[in-house]
Coordinates of C-alpha atoms in Angstrom, one line a residue:
X1440 CA -5.2 -16.0 -10.5
X1441 CA -3.4 -17.1 -13.6
X1442 CA -0.4 -19.3 -14.2
X1443 CA 1.2 -16.7 -16.5
X1444 CA 2.0 -13.8 -14.3
X1445 CA 3.5 -11.8 -17.1
X1446 CA 0.0 -11.6 -18.7
X1447 CA -1.6 -10.2 -15.6
X1448 CA -2.0 -6.6 -14.8
X1449 CA -4.0 -5.7 -11.7
X1450 CA -6.1 -2.6 -12.4
X1451 CA -7.4 -1.5 -9.0
X1452 CA -10.3 1.0 -8.7
X1453 CA -10.7 2.9 -5.5
X1454 CA -14.1 3.5 -4.1
X1455 CA -15.5 6.8 -5.3
X1456 CA -12.8 7.4 -8.0
X1457 CA -15.0 6.8 -11.0
X1458 CA -17.9 8.8 -9.7
X1459 CA -15.8 12.0 -9.9
X1460 CA -15.2 12.0 -13.6
X1461 CA -17.4 13.3 -16.4
X1462 CA -18.5 11.4 -19.5
X1463 CA -15.7 12.6 -21.8
X1464 CA -13.0 11.5 -19.3
X1465 CA -14.9 8.3 -18.7
X1466 CA -14.6 7.3 -22.3
X1467 CA -10.9 8.1 -22.2
X1468 CA -10.6 5.8 -19.2
X1469 CA -12.4 3.2 -21.2
X1470 CA -9.5 3.4 -23.7
X1471 CA -7.1 2.7 -20.9
X1472 CA -9.1 -0.3 -19.7
X1473 CA -9.4 -1.6 -23.3
X1474 CA -5.7 -1.3 -23.8
X1475 CA -5.1 -3.8 -21.0
X1476 CA -8.3 -5.9 -21.2
X1477 CA -7.7 -6.7 -24.9
X1478 CA -4.3 -8.2 -23.9
X1479 CA -5.9 -10.6 -21.4
X1480 CA -5.2 -8.6 -18.3
X1481 CA -7.4 -8.8 -15.2
X1482 CA -9.6 -6.0 -13.8
X1483 CA -9.3 -6.3 -10.0
X1484 CA -11.8 -4.7 -7.6
X1485 CA -9.9 -4.3 -4.4
X1486 CA -12.5 -1.8 -3.2
X1487 CA -16.2 -2.3 -3.9
X1488 CA -18.9 0.2 -4.3
X1489 CA -22.0 0.5 -6.4
X1490 CA -20.5 3.4 -8.3
X1491 CA -17.5 1.4 -9.3
X1492 CA -19.6 -1.5 -10.5
X1493 CA -21.8 0.9 -12.5
X1494 CA -18.6 2.1 -14.2
X1495 CA -17.6 -1.4 -15.0
X1496 CA -21.0 -2.4 -16.3
X1497 CA -21.0 0.7 -18.6
X1498 CA -17.5 -0.2 -19.7
X1499 CA -18.5 -3.7 -20.8
X1500 CA -21.7 -2.4 -22.5
X1501 CA -19.7 0.0 -24.7
X1502 CA -16.6 -2.1 -25.4
X1503 CA -17.9 -5.7 -25.2
X1504 CA -14.5 -6.9 -24.0
X1505 CA -14.5 -10.1 -22.0
X1506 CA -12.3 -10.2 -19.0
X1507 CA -12.3 -11.2 -15.3
X1508 CA -13.6 -9.5 -12.1
X1509 CA -11.6 -10.6 -9.0
X1510 CA -13.3 -10.1 -5.7
X1511 CA -10.9 -10.2 -2.8
X1512 CA -12.6 -11.5 0.4
X1513 CA -9.5 -12.4 2.4
X1514 CA -10.7 -10.5 5.5
X1515 CA -12.9 -11.3 8.4
X1516 CA -14.9 -8.2 7.6
X1517 CA -16.3 -9.8 4.5
X1518 CA -19.2 -11.5 6.1
X1519 CA -21.5 -13.8 4.2
X1520 CA -24.2 -11.2 4.0
X1521 CA -21.9 -8.5 2.7
X1522 CA -20.5 -10.8 0.0
X1523 CA -24.0 -11.9 -1.1
X1524 CA -25.1 -8.3 -1.4
X1525 CA -22.3 -7.5 -3.7
X1526 CA -22.9 -10.7 -5.8
X1527 CA -26.6 -9.9 -5.9
X1528 CA -25.8 -6.5 -7.3
X1529 CA -23.6 -8.1 -10.0
X1530 CA -26.4 -10.6 -10.7
X1531 CA -29.0 -7.9 -11.1
X1532 CA -27.0 -5.5 -13.3
X1533 CA -24.3 -7.5 -14.9
X1534 CA -25.5 -11.0 -15.4
X1535 CA -26.0 -10.6 -19.2
X1536 CA -22.5 -9.2 -19.7
X1537 CA -19.5 -11.3 -20.7
X1538 CA -18.0 -11.3 -17.2
X1539 CA -16.1 -13.9 -15.3
X1540 CA -16.3 -13.5 -11.6
X1541 CA -13.7 -15.1 -9.4
X1542 CA -14.2 -15.0 -5.6
X1543 CA -11.2 -15.3 -3.3
X1544 CA -12.3 -16.6 0.1
X1545 CA -10.2 -16.7 3.2
X1546 CA -9.9 -20.3 4.4
X1547 CA -10.4 -19.5 8.0
X1548 CA -13.9 -18.1 7.4
X1549 CA -17.1 -20.1 7.1
X1550 CA -17.8 -18.8 3.6
X1551 CA -17.8 -21.8 1.3
X1552 CA -19.1 -22.7 -2.1
X1553 CA -22.1 -24.4 -0.5
X1554 CA -23.2 -21.2 1.2
X1555 CA -23.8 -19.2 -2.0
X1556 CA -27.2 -19.3 -3.5
X1557 CA -27.3 -21.5 -6.6
X1558 CA -29.0 -18.8 -8.7
X1559 CA -26.0 -16.5 -8.2
X1560 CA -23.5 -19.2 -9.0
X1561 CA -25.4 -20.2 -12.1
X1562 CA -26.0 -16.8 -13.5
X1563 CA -22.6 -15.3 -12.7
X1564 CA -20.7 -18.6 -13.4
X1565 CA -19.1 -17.9 -10.1
X1566 CA -15.7 -19.4 -9.4
X1567 CA -14.5 -19.6 -5.8
X1568 CA -11.2 -20.6 -4.4
X1569 CA -9.9 -20.6 -0.9
X1570 CA -6.7 -18.8 0.2
X1571 CA -4.7 -18.6 3.3
X1572 CA -4.8 -15.7 5.8
X1573 CA -3.6 -12.3 4.3
X1574 CA -0.3 -12.4 6.2
X1575 CA 0.6 -15.7 4.6
X1576 CA 0.1 -14.2 1.1
X1577 CA 2.9 -11.7 1.5
X1578 CA 5.7 -13.9 0.3
X1579 CA 3.9 -14.7 -2.9
X1580 CA 3.2 -11.1 -3.5
X1581 CA 6.8 -10.0 -3.0
X1582 CA 8.1 -13.0 -5.1
X1583 CA 6.4 -11.3 -8.1
X1584 CA 7.6 -7.8 -7.2
X1585 CA 11.2 -8.7 -6.4
X1586 CA 12.1 -11.7 -8.5
X1587 CA 9.7 -11.4 -11.4
X1588 CA 9.4 -7.6 -11.7
X1589 CA 6.6 -6.4 -13.9
X1590 CA 4.5 -3.2 -14.2
X1591 CA 1.8 -5.1 -12.3
X1592 CA -0.2 -2.5 -10.5
X1593 CA -2.1 0.5 -11.9
X1594 CA -4.2 2.2 -9.3
X1595 CA -7.0 4.2 -11.0
X1596 CA -7.7 6.3 -8.0
X1597 CA -8.6 10.0 -7.8
X1598 CA -5.1 11.2 -8.3
X1599 CA -4.5 9.2 -11.5
X1600 CA -7.9 10.2 -12.8
X1601 CA -6.9 13.8 -12.2
X1602 CA -3.9 13.2 -14.4
X1603 CA -6.1 11.4 -17.0
X1604 CA -8.3 14.4 -17.2
X1605 CA -5.5 16.9 -17.9
X1606 CA -4.0 14.5 -20.4
X1607 CA -7.4 14.1 -22.1
X1608 CA -8.0 17.8 -22.5
X1609 CA -4.5 18.4 -23.9
X1610 CA -4.9 15.6 -26.6
X1611 CA -1.2 15.9 -27.2
X1612 CA -0.3 12.3 -26.7
X1613 CA -1.8 8.9 -27.5
X1614 CA -3.3 6.5 -25.0
X1615 CA -0.3 4.1 -25.4
X1616 CA 2.2 6.8 -24.5
X1617 CA 0.1 7.8 -21.5
X1618 CA -0.1 4.2 -20.4
X1619 CA 3.7 4.0 -20.4
X1620 CA 3.8 7.0 -18.1
X1621 CA 1.3 5.6 -15.8
X1622 CA 3.0 2.2 -15.7
X1623 CA 6.3 3.9 -14.8
X1624 CA 5.0 6.3 -12.2
X1625 CA 3.0 3.6 -10.5
X1626 CA 5.8 1.1 -10.4
X1627 CA 7.5 3.7 -8.3
X1628 CA 4.5 5.2 -6.6
X1629 CA 4.5 5.1 -2.9
X1630 CA 0.8 4.8 -2.5
X1631 CA 0.9 1.3 -4.0
X1632 CA 4.3 -0.3 -3.7
X1633 CA 7.1 1.8 -2.1
X1634 CA 9.5 -1.1 -2.3
X1635 CA 9.2 -1.6 -6.0
X1636 CA 12.1 0.9 -6.6
X1637 CA 14.4 -1.7 -5.1
X1638 CA 14.1 -3.5 -8.4
X1639 CA 16.4 -0.9 -9.9
X1640 CA 20.0 -1.9 -10.1
X1641 CA 22.0 1.2 -9.2
X1642 CA 21.7 4.8 -8.3
X1643 CA 22.4 5.7 -11.9
X1644 CA 19.3 3.7 -12.9
X1645 CA 17.2 5.6 -10.5
X1646 CA 18.6 9.0 -11.5
X1647 CA 18.0 8.1 -15.2
X1648 CA 14.5 7.2 -14.4
X1649 CA 13.9 10.6 -12.7
X1650 CA 15.3 12.3 -15.8
X1651 CA 13.0 10.5 -18.1
X1652 CA 10.1 12.1 -19.9
X1653 CA 7.7 10.1 -17.7
X1654 CA 9.1 11.7 -14.6
X1655 CA 9.1 15.2 -16.2
X1656 CA 5.4 14.6 -17.1
X1657 CA 4.6 14.3 -13.4
X1658 CA 6.0 17.8 -12.9
X1659 CA 4.2 19.3 -15.9
X1660 CA 0.7 18.0 -15.5
X1661 CA -0.9 21.2 -14.1
X1662 CA 0.3 23.2 -17.2
X1663 CA -2.1 21.1 -19.3
X1664 CA -5.0 22.7 -17.5
X1665 CA -3.5 26.1 -17.8
X1666 CA -3.4 25.7 -21.6
X1667 CA -6.9 24.5 -21.7
X1668 CA -9.5 27.2 -22.6
X1669 CA -12.6 25.1 -22.6
X1670 CA -12.7 24.1 -18.9
X1671 CA -12.7 26.1 -15.7
X1672 CA -9.5 26.1 -13.8
X1673 CA -9.7 25.9 -10.0
X1674 CA -6.5 27.4 -8.5
X1675 CA -6.9 25.5 -5.3
X1676 CA -7.3 22.2 -7.1
X1677 CA -4.3 22.8 -9.3
X1678 CA -2.2 23.9 -6.3
X1679 CA -3.2 20.9 -4.3
X1680 CA -2.3 18.6 -7.3
X1681 CA 1.0 20.4 -7.7
X1682 CA 1.8 20.0 -4.0
X1683 CA 1.0 16.3 -4.2
X1684 CA 3.3 15.8 -7.2
X1685 CA 6.1 17.8 -5.6
X1686 CA 5.7 15.7 -2.5
X1687 CA 6.1 12.5 -4.6
X1688 CA 9.1 14.0 -6.3
X1689 CA 10.8 15.0 -3.0
X1690 CA 10.0 11.7 -1.5
X1691 CA 11.7 9.7 -4.2
X1692 CA 14.7 12.0 -4.3
X1693 CA 15.0 11.4 -0.5
X1694 CA 14.4 7.7 -0.9
X1695 CA 17.2 7.1 -3.5
X1696 CA 19.9 6.6 -0.8
X1697 CA 17.7 4.7 1.5
X1698 CA 16.8 2.2 -1.2
X1699 CA 20.3 1.6 -2.3
X1700 CA 21.7 1.4 1.2
X1701 CA 18.9 -1.0 2.2
X1702 CA 19.7 -3.2 -0.8
X1703 CA 23.4 -3.4 -0.1
X1704 CA 23.0 -3.6 3.6
X1705 CA 20.8 -6.6 3.2
X1706 CA 23.2 -8.2 0.8
X1707 CA 25.8 -8.4 3.6
X1708 CA 23.6 -10.7 5.6
X1709 CA 21.4 -12.5 3.1
X1710 CA 24.0 -13.4 0.5
X1711 CA 23.9 -17.0 1.6
X1712 CA 20.1 -16.9 2.3
X1713 CA 17.5 -18.6 0.1
X1714 CA 14.8 -16.6 -1.6
X1715 CA 12.4 -17.6 1.1
X1716 CA 14.6 -16.1 3.7
X1717 CA 14.8 -12.8 1.8
X1718 CA 11.1 -12.8 1.4
X1719 CA 10.6 -13.3 5.1
X1720 CA 12.9 -10.3 5.7
X1721 CA 10.8 -8.2 3.3
X1722 CA 7.6 -9.4 4.9
X1723 CA 9.0 -8.4 8.3
X1724 CA 9.7 -4.9 6.9
X1725 CA 6.0 -4.7 5.8
X1726 CA 4.9 -5.6 9.4
X1727 CA 7.2 -3.1 11.1
X1728 CA 9.6 -5.7 12.4
X1729 CA 12.6 -4.7 10.3
X1730 CA 14.2 -2.6 13.1
X1731 CA 14.6 -5.7 15.3
X1732 CA 16.0 -7.7 12.3
X1733 CA 18.6 -4.9 11.8
X1734 CA 19.6 -4.9 15.4
X1735 CA 20.0 -8.6 15.5
X1736 CA 22.1 -8.5 12.3
X1737 CA 24.3 -5.9 13.8
X1738 CA 24.7 -7.9 17.0
X1739 CA 25.8 -10.9 14.9
X1740 CA 28.1 -8.6 12.9
X1741 CA 29.8 -7.3 16.1
X1742 CA 30.6 -10.8 17.2
X1743 CA 32.5 -11.8 14.1
X1744 CA 36.2 -11.5 13.4
X1745 CA 37.1 -7.8 13.1
X1746 CA 39.0 -8.4 9.9
X1747 CA 36.0 -10.1 8.3
X1748 CA 33.8 -7.2 9.4
X1749 CA 36.1 -4.6 8.0
X1750 CA 36.3 -6.5 4.6
X1751 CA 32.5 -6.5 4.4
X1752 CA 32.2 -2.9 5.4
X1753 CA 34.9 -1.9 2.8
X1754 CA 32.9 -3.8 0.2
X1755 CA 29.7 -2.2 1.3
X1756 CA 31.2 1.3 1.4
X1757 CA 32.5 1.2 -2.2
X1758 CA 29.1 0.3 -3.7
X1759 CA 27.5 3.7 -3.6
X1760 CA 27.8 7.3 -2.4
X1761 CA 26.2 7.4 1.0
X1762 CA 24.8 10.3 2.9
X1763 CA 27.2 12.2 5.1
X1764 CA 26.2 10.7 8.4
X1765 CA 26.5 7.2 7.1
X1766 CA 29.8 7.8 5.3
X1767 CA 31.2 9.2 8.6
X1768 CA 30.2 6.0 10.4
X1769 CA 31.8 3.8 7.7
X1770 CA 34.9 5.9 7.7
X1771 CA 35.4 5.4 11.4
X1772 CA 35.1 1.7 10.9
X1773 CA 37.6 1.8 8.0
X1774 CA 40.1 3.8 10.2
X1775 CA 40.3 1.0 12.7
X1776 CA 43.4 -1.0 11.8
X1777 CA 42.2 -4.5 12.6
X1778 CA 45.3 -6.1 11.0
X1779 CA 47.5 -4.1 13.3
X1780 CA 45.4 -5.0 16.2
X1781 CA 45.6 -8.7 15.4
X1782 CA 49.3 -8.5 14.8
X1783 CA 49.9 -6.6 18.0
X1784 CA 47.8 -9.2 19.8
X1785 CA 50.0 -12.1 18.6
X1786 CA 53.2 -10.2 19.4
X1787 CA 51.9 -9.3 22.8
X1788 CA 51.1 -13.0 23.5
X1789 CA 54.6 -14.0 22.6
X1790 CA 56.0 -11.3 24.8
X1791 CA 53.7 -12.2 27.6
X1792 CA 55.2 -15.7 27.7
X1793 CA 58.7 -14.2 28.1
X1794 CA 58.0 -11.3 30.3
X1795 CA 57.9 -11.4 34.0
X1796 CA 55.2 -8.8 33.9
X1797 CA 52.8 -11.0 32.0
X1798 CA 49.9 -10.1 34.2
X1799 CA 50.3 -6.4 33.7
X1800 CA 50.9 -6.8 29.9
X1801 CA 47.8 -8.9 29.6
X1802 CA 45.7 -6.3 31.3
X1803 CA 47.1 -3.6 28.9
X1804 CA 46.4 -5.8 25.9
X1805 CA 42.9 -6.5 27.1
X1806 CA 42.3 -2.8 27.6
X1807 CA 43.4 -2.1 24.0
X1808 CA 41.1 -4.8 22.6
X1809 CA 38.3 -3.6 24.8
X1810 CA 38.9 0.0 23.5
X1811 CA 38.8 -1.3 19.9
X1812 CA 35.6 -3.2 20.6
X1813 CA 34.0 -0.1 22.1
X1814 CA 34.9 1.8 18.9
X1815 CA 33.3 -0.9 16.8
X1816 CA 30.1 -0.8 18.8
X1817 CA 30.0 3.0 18.6
X1818 CA 30.5 2.9 14.8
X1819 CA 28.0 0.1 14.3
X1820 CA 25.5 1.9 16.6
X1821 CA 25.8 5.0 14.5
X1822 CA 25.3 2.9 11.4
X1823 CA 22.2 1.3 12.8
X1824 CA 20.6 4.6 14.0
X1825 CA 21.1 6.2 10.6
X1826 CA 19.8 3.2 8.7
X1827 CA 16.8 2.8 11.0
X1828 CA 16.0 6.5 10.7
X1829 CA 16.1 6.2 6.9
X1830 CA 13.7 3.3 7.0
X1831 CA 11.1 5.2 9.1
X1832 CA 9.4 6.7 6.1
X1833 CA 8.7 3.2 4.7
X1834 CA 7.1 2.2 8.0
X1835 CA 4.7 5.1 7.8
X1836 CA 3.8 4.3 4.2
X1837 CA 3.2 0.7 5.1
X1838 CA 0.1 1.8 7.1
X1839 CA -1.5 2.4 3.7
X1840 CA -0.1 -0.8 2.2
X1841 CA -1.4 -2.9 5.1
X1842 CA -4.8 -1.3 4.8
X1843 CA -4.9 -2.3 1.1
X1844 CA -4.0 -5.9 2.0
X1845 CA -6.9 -6.0 4.5
X1846 CA -4.6 -7.2 7.3
X1847 CA -6.2 -5.3 10.1
X1848 CA -4.2 -6.9 12.9
X1849 CA -1.1 -5.4 11.4
X1850 CA -2.8 -2.1 11.0
X1851 CA -3.7 -2.0 14.7
X1852 CA 0.0 -2.6 15.6
X1853 CA 1.0 0.1 13.1
X1854 CA -1.2 2.8 14.7
X1855 CA 1.3 4.4 17.1
X1856 CA 2.6 7.9 17.5
X1857 CA 5.8 7.2 15.6
X1858 CA 3.9 6.6 12.4
X1859 CA 1.0 9.0 12.7
X1860 CA 3.1 12.1 12.0
X1861 CA 3.6 10.9 8.4
X1862 CA 0.2 9.4 7.7
X1863 CA -1.4 12.6 6.4
X1864 CA 0.6 12.6 3.2
X1865 CA 0.4 8.9 2.7
X1866 CA -3.4 8.8 3.1
X1867 CA -5.0 12.1 2.7
X1868 CA -3.3 13.7 -0.4
X1869 CA -5.2 11.8 -3.1
X1870 CA -8.6 12.8 -1.6
X1871 CA -7.8 16.4 -0.6
X1872 CA -8.2 18.0 -3.9
X1873 CA -11.2 15.9 -4.9
X1874 CA -13.1 16.3 -1.7
X1875 CA -13.6 12.6 -1.1
X1876 CA -13.6 11.4 2.5
X1877 CA -12.7 7.7 2.2
X1878 CA -12.1 5.1 4.9
X1879 CA -8.4 5.8 4.7
X1880 CA -8.8 9.6 5.4
X1881 CA -11.5 8.8 7.9
X1882 CA -9.0 6.6 9.9
X1883 CA -6.5 9.4 9.6
X1884 CA -8.9 12.0 11.0
X1885 CA -9.8 9.7 13.9
X1886 CA -6.1 9.3 14.6
X1887 CA -6.0 13.1 15.1
X1888 CA -8.6 12.6 17.8
X1889 CA -11.4 14.2 15.9
X1890 CA -14.9 12.8 16.8
X1891 CA -15.4 9.5 15.1
X1892 CA -19.2 9.8 15.2
X1893 CA -19.4 13.1 13.4
X1894 CA -16.9 11.9 10.7
X1895 CA -18.9 8.8 10.1
X1896 CA -22.1 10.8 9.7
X1897 CA -20.3 13.1 7.3
X1898 CA -18.8 10.1 5.4
X1899 CA -22.2 8.5 5.2
X1900 CA -23.9 11.7 3.9
X1901 CA -21.1 12.3 1.4
X1902 CA -21.4 8.7 0.1
X1903 CA -25.2 9.1 -0.4
X1904 CA -24.7 12.5 -2.0
X1905 CA -22.3 11.1 -4.6
X1906 CA -24.6 8.1 -5.2
X1907 CA -27.6 10.3 -5.8
X1908 CA -25.7 12.0 -8.6
X1909 CA -25.9 8.7 -10.5
X1910 CA -29.3 7.6 -9.2
X1911 CA -31.4 10.6 -8.7
X1912 CA -34.6 8.6 -8.3
X1913 CA -33.0 6.1 -5.9
X1914 CA -34.7 5.2 -2.6
X1915 CA -31.5 6.2 -0.9
X1916 CA -32.9 9.7 -0.7
X1917 CA -35.4 8.4 1.8
X1918 CA -32.8 6.8 4.0
X1919 CA -31.5 8.9 6.9
X1920 CA -28.2 8.3 8.7
X1921 CA -30.2 6.9 11.6
X1922 CA -31.6 4.2 9.4
X1923 CA -35.2 5.6 9.2
X1924 CA -37.1 5.0 5.9
X1925 CA -40.3 6.3 4.5
X1926 CA -42.6 4.1 2.5
X1927 CA -40.8 3.7 -0.8
X1928 CA -41.4 0.7 -3.1
X1929 CA -37.7 0.6 -4.1
X1930 CA -36.3 0.6 -0.6
X1931 CA -35.4 -3.1 -0.7
X1932 CA -33.3 -2.9 -3.8
X1933 CA -30.0 -4.8 -3.3
X1934 CA -28.0 -1.7 -4.3
X1935 CA -29.5 0.2 -1.4
X1936 CA -28.5 -2.5 1.0
X1937 CA -25.0 -2.4 -0.5
X1938 CA -24.7 1.3 0.3
X1939 CA -25.8 0.7 3.8
X1940 CA -23.4 -2.2 4.1
X1941 CA -20.6 0.1 3.0
X1942 CA -21.4 2.3 6.0
X1943 CA -21.5 -0.6 8.4
X1944 CA -18.2 -1.8 6.9
X1945 CA -16.6 1.6 7.8
X1946 CA -17.8 1.2 11.4
X1947 CA -16.6 -2.4 11.6
X1948 CA -13.1 -1.2 10.4
X1949 CA -13.0 1.4 13.1
X1950 CA -14.1 -1.1 15.7
X1951 CA -11.3 -3.6 14.7
X1952 CA -8.8 -0.8 14.8
X1953 CA -9.9 0.1 18.3
X1954 CA -10.9 3.6 17.4
X1955 CA -14.5 3.4 18.6
X1956 CA -16.0 1.1 21.2
X1957 CA -19.2 -1.0 21.0
X1958 CA -21.3 1.6 22.6
X1959 CA -20.2 4.3 20.0
X1960 CA -20.8 1.9 17.1
X1961 CA -24.4 1.1 18.3
X1962 CA -25.1 4.8 18.8
X1963 CA -23.9 5.7 15.4
X1964 CA -25.9 3.1 13.6
X1965 CA -29.0 3.7 15.7
X1966 CA -31.1 1.1 17.4
X1967 CA -34.1 1.5 15.1
X1968 CA -32.3 0.9 11.8
X1969 CA -34.0 -1.4 9.4
X1970 CA -32.5 -4.8 9.1
X1971 CA -31.1 -4.6 12.7
X1972 CA -30.3 -8.4 12.8
X1973 CA -28.2 -8.1 9.6
X1974 CA -26.4 -5.1 11.0
X1975 CA -25.7 -7.0 14.2
X1976 CA -24.1 -9.8 12.3
X1977 CA -22.0 -7.4 10.2
X1978 CA -20.8 -5.3 13.1
X1979 CA -20.6 -7.8 15.9
X1980 CA -20.3 -11.3 14.4
X1981 CA -19.2 -12.7 17.7
X1982 CA -22.3 -11.7 19.6

């Protein structure tokens, strides 16, 4: 979005997050926004909802800070109607504010500049650019994270707002110090970018980071609420937050060896690669293909000169303290005397030329070499199994990352039993202690074979309930989950349609993920829903 990547900080706001905080906390979040916005950073809406836009409008009204809204549309789910409804909402409520709206459009869709109403373009000063498919954007993304590391993602979701609230009530630190803590924790936060820790240079760097005051802050957050006398303390909320933090702490302690081993292992095989090759390898990891790349690399390794392999493994083994199982595999490789094997092979060949029993000696020599090759394969197989097992947690977490990137084909391939066992912590923890049922947790619940229809109805009712808290007089109160309306003059407001579109969006996601079929989707939405033709185009664009 900008030529100067160092001046860009993506501030993502998850749907529903800002609706859960009270006015005092909201003003404190304004301070956070202002800290970045005044420095020319970008506010990026990766999730869109009316509540989030209300929050942004209020922010601009109170601060007057001019910055940019980025609307990501690199997904087939962003139909022309959905996008126009969002832009109509901005036009209605934010057209007089100093906003710059940039619209990213996937090149493969039919959404072009000519399709947008002129009034929206003129009033919002809308800028539109085309991008490639989401999968083709991964190299650029990782180029920033790996070769130009920068605290570039701050995710103001429910979990961070929870920390904000405790910090706000303590009033023991300044906004700037808090921002340092957030920047650190979210450079290393597995909800956003689990691979960002690879930017660290050594295990000592990682351990030093975990001993820092920022890391200790994550452990001590619940104590802020305990020391606060002017708010009610919910034991379940605090315990859930503490469990979530402990999970993050445990996760990163477990990940230290994995990250370092992955770095050094890759260095054995990509030392002569270009940056593009390395980025391809990282993109493969994101799409769950890393296991095959590891196997291929190990096969190539086993075909090399044994002495060269041993030299590389010796170099690899001295770089870090490895877990017990991996050390054992490396030790077995080190114990194979390849020099002696090669020497014996040469001497045996000389003897074979002289010996009358050349045939028998050749068989014995071949047996020795075969035995050595078997040991190599066993050691390398043990090495591969250990490494692949350590990378499995990353695969599970990528389910969330891929969801954020809107690459639903990769999501579909990631939905298999191997990953589902870990999805609950990766998806549900941020919502558990705030009671928000988002699309992510909805997908998780459906994975557990709970009825998709009842969950969608609950999600829809929950969304309307939260929205009514902000708009008590809204016509949404007259809209039922089946789409029936009473006679209300405000029923055609764009914001109402935006809420309904959000519901349709959830159903479309579940359809693309293969979790509900066409019949279930139609039964959920109801055949009598208002704007049926619009719904049909949103849910079933191919029909």
